Short mmCIF file of C-alpha atoms and ligand atoms in Angstrom, two decimals:
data_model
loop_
_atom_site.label_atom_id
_atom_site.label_comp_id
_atom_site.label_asym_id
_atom_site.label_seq_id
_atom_site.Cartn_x
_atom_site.Cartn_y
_atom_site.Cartn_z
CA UNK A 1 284.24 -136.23 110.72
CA UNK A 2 286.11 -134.66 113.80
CA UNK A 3 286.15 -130.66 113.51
CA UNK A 4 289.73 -129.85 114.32
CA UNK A 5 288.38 -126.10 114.48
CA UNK A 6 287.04 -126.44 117.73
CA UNK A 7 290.04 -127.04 119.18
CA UNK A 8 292.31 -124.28 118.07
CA UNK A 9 294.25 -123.80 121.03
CA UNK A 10 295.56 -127.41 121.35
CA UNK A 11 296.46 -127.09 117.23
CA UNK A 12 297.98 -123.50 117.47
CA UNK A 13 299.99 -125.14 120.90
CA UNK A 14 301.22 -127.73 118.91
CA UNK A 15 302.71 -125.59 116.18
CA UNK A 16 304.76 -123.65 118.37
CA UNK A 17 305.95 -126.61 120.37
CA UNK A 18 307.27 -128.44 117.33
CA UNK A 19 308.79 -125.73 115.87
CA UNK A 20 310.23 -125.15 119.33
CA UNK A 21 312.07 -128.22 119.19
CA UNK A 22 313.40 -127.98 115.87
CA UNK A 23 314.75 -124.21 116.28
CA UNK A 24 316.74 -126.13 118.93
CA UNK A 25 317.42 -129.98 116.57
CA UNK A 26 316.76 -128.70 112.99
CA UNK A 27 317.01 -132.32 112.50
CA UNK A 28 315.41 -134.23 115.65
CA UNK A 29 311.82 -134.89 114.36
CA UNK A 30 313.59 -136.66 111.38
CA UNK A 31 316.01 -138.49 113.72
CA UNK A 32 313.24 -139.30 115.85
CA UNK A 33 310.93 -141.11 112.87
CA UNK A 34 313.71 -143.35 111.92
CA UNK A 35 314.03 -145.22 115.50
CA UNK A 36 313.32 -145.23 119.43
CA UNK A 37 315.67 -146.65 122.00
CA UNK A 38 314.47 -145.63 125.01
CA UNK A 39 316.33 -146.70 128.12
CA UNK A 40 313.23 -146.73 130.61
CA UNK A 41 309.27 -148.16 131.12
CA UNK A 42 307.52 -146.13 132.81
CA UNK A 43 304.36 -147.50 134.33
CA UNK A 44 302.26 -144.49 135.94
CA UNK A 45 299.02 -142.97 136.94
CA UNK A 46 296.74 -141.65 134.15
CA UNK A 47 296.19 -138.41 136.23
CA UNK A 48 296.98 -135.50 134.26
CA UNK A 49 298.90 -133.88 136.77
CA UNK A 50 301.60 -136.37 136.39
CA UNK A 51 302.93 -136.43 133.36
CA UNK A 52 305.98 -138.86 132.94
CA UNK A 53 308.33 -137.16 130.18
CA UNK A 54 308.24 -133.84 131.91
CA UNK A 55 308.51 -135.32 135.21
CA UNK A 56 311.77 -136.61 134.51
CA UNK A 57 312.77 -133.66 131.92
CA UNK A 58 313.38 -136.28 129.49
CA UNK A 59 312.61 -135.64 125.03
CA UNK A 60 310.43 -137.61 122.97
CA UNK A 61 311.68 -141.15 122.01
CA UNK A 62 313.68 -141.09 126.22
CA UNK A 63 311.01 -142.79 127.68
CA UNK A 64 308.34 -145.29 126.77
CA UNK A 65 305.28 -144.83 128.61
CA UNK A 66 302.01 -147.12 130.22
CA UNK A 67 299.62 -145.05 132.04
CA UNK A 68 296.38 -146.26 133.90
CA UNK A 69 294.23 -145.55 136.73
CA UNK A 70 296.57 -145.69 139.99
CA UNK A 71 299.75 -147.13 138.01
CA UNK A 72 298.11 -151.07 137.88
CA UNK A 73 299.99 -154.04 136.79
CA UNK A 74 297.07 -156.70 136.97
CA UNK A 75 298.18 -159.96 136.19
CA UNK A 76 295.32 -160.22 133.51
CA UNK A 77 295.89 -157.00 131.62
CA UNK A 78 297.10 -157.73 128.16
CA UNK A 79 297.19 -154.08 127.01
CA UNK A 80 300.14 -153.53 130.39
CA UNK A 81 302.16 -157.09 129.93
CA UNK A 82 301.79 -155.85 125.81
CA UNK A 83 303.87 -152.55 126.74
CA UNK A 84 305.98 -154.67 128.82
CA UNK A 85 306.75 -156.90 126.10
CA UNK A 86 307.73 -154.52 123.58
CA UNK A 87 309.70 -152.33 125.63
CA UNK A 88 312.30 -155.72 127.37
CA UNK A 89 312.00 -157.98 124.18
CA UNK A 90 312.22 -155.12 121.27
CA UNK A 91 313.02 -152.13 122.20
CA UNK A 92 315.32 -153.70 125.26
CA UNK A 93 315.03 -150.96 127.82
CA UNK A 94 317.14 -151.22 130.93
CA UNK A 95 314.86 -150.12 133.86
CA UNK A 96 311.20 -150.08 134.51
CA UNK A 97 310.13 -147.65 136.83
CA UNK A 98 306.27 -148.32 138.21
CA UNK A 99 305.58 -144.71 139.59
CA UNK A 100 302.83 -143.30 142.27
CA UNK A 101 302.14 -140.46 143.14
CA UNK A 102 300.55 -139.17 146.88
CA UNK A 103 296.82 -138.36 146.50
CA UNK A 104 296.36 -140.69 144.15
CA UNK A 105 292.07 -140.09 143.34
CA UNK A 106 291.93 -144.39 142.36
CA UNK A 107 293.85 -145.13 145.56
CA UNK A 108 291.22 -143.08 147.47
CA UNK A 109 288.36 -143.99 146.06
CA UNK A 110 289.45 -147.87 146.52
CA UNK A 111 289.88 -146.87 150.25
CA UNK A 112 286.46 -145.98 150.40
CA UNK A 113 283.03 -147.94 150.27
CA UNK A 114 281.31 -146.12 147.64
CA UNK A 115 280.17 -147.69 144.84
CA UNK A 116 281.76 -145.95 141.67
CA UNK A 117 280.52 -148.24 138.70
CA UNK A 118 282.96 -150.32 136.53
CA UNK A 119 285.82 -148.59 137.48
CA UNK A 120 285.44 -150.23 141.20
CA UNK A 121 286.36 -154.04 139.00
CA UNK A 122 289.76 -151.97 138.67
CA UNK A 123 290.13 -150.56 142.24
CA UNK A 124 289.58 -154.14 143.43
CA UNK A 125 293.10 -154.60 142.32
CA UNK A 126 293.94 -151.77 145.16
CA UNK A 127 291.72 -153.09 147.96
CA UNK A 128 293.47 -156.12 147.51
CA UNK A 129 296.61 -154.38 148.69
CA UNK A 130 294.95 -152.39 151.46
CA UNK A 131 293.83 -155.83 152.28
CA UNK A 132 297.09 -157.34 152.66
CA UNK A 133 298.60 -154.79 154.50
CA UNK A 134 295.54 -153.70 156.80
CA UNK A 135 297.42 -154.35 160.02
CA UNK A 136 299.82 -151.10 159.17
CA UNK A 137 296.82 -148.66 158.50
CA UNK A 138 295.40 -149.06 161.81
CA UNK A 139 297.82 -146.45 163.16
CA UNK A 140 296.94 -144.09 161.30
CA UNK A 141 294.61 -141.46 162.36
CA UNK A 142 294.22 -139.53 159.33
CA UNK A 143 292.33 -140.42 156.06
CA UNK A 144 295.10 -138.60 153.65
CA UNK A 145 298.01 -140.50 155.73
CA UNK A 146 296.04 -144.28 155.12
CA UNK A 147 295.69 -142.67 151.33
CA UNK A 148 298.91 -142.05 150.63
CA UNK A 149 300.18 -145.32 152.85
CA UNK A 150 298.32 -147.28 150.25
CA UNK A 151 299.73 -145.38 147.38
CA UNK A 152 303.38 -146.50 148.31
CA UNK A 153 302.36 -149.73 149.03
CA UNK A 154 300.39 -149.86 145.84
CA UNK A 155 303.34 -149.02 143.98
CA UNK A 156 305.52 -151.46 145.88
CA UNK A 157 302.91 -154.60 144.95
CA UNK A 158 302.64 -153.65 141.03
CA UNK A 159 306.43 -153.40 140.41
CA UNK A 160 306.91 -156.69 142.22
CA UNK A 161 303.94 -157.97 139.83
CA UNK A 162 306.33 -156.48 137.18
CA UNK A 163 309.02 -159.11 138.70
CA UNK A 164 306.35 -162.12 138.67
CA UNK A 165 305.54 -161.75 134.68
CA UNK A 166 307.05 -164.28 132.48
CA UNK A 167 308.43 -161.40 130.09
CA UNK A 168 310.76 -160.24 132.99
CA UNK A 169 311.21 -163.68 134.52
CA UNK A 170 312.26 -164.60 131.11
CA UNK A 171 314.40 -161.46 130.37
CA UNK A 172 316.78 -162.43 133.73
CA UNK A 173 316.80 -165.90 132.89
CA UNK A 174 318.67 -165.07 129.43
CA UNK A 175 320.85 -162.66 131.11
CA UNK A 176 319.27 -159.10 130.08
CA UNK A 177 320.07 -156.46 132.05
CA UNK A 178 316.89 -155.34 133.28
CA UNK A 179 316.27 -153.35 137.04
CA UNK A 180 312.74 -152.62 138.17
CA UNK A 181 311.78 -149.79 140.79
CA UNK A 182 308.98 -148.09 142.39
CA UNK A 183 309.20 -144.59 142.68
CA UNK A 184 306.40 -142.01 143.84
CA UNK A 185 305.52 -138.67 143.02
CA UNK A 186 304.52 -135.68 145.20
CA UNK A 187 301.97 -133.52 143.51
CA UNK A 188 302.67 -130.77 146.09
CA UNK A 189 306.62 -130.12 145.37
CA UNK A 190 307.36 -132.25 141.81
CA UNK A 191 309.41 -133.96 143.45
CA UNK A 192 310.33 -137.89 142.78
CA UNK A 193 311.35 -140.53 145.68
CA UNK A 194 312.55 -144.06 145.29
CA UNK A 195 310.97 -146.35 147.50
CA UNK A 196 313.92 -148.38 148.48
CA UNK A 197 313.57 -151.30 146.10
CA UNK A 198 315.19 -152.50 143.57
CA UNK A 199 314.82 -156.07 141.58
CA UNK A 200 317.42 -156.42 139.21
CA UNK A 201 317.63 -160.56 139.32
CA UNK A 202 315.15 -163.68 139.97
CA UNK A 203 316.53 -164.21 142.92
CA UNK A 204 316.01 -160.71 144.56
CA UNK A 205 312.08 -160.80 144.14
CA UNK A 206 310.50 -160.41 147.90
CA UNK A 207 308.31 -162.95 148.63
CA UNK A 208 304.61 -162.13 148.74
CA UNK A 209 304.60 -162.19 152.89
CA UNK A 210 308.33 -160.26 153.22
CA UNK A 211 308.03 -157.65 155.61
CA UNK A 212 307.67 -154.04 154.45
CA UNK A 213 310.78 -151.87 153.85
CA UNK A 214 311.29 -149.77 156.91
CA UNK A 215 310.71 -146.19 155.38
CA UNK A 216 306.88 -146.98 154.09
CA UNK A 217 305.02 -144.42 155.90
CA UNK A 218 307.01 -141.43 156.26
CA UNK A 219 307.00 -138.78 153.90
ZN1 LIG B 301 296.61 -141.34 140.44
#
């Protein structure tokens, strides 16, 4: 049996943040238990240093959340298309937002050669980005520049594998409003940018081989 005792200061924390809340909504927890209809996805990094809800100052129940290692949306990942699932055919949210963030520790490490164990299966999803788009790191001098390159261009890829599942596809093709973005984060200020594209329609998905949008690359 887990000892809750030896973690008194996440227990004691969690006391005083939901009585917090309801010294603000005597009634929100209750209101909260009886539905959610969030507007937004949000697909993000695991790191801990990027924590969607705050990010975006939004409550509980706001914003329905996927997190993994370097914001992935792999084709073959049932737990991701699961979340997507729920939140456009249930819960019927309006935008999904697949957000970076600079310095992104899985987009480094799949820059690198090192070997890292299983998680490198996962990174392979990364390389194959940096892969695609090796002809624009070659002017870059800088290891943290090609880093944080790939992060936008990571981001860019998984929301427009976002656009190419059939939950989305399927979602425009009945006529649900439904936008995807890619946004990134930067650890250093907390401050959110939007990369420039949005696909709201099966008709607006780039092509694999479209050109990158202009402002890629410049912080
Ligand atoms: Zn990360």
């Amino acid at each position: 049996m887990c000892d809750h005792h030896l973690l008194p200061d996440l227990f004691q924390s969690n006391q005083r943040w939901a009585q917090r809340i309801k010294d603000q909504d005597p009634e929100f927890f209750a209101k909260l238990a009886q539905q959610q209809s969030p507007e937004y996805l949000w697909i993000g990094c695991a790191d801990s240093r990027v924590p969607a809800n705050e990010i975006v100052d939004l409550l509980p129940g706001e914003l329905f959340v996927h997190r993994n290692v370097a914001n992935v949306v792999s084709h073959n990942d049932f737990n991701c298309h699961s979340v997507i699932q729920y939140a456009v055919e249930v819960l019927k949210v309006k935008h999904i937002m697949v957000v970076g963030h600079y310095g992104c520790g899985g987009v480094r490490a799949a820059l690198e050669d090192a070997s890292h164990g299983l998680i490198d299966n996962w990174l392979r999803n990364i390389k194959d980005v940096y892969f695609k788009h090796e002809q624009h790191f070659r002017q870059l001098s800088s290891q943290d520049e090609r880093v944080d390159l790939l992060c936008e261009l990571n981001v860019m890829e998984q929301m427009i594998n976002v656009c190419h599942t059939t939950i989305v596809q399927n979602a425009w093709r009945a006529g649900q409003e439904l936008h995807v973005h890619g946004w990134i984060y930067d650890i250093q200020d907390g401050i959110l940018k939007d990369l420039g594209l949005c696909v709201s329609a099966l008709d607006q998905i780039p092509s694999y081989h479209a050109p990158l949008p202009a402002q890629l690359g410049c912080r």
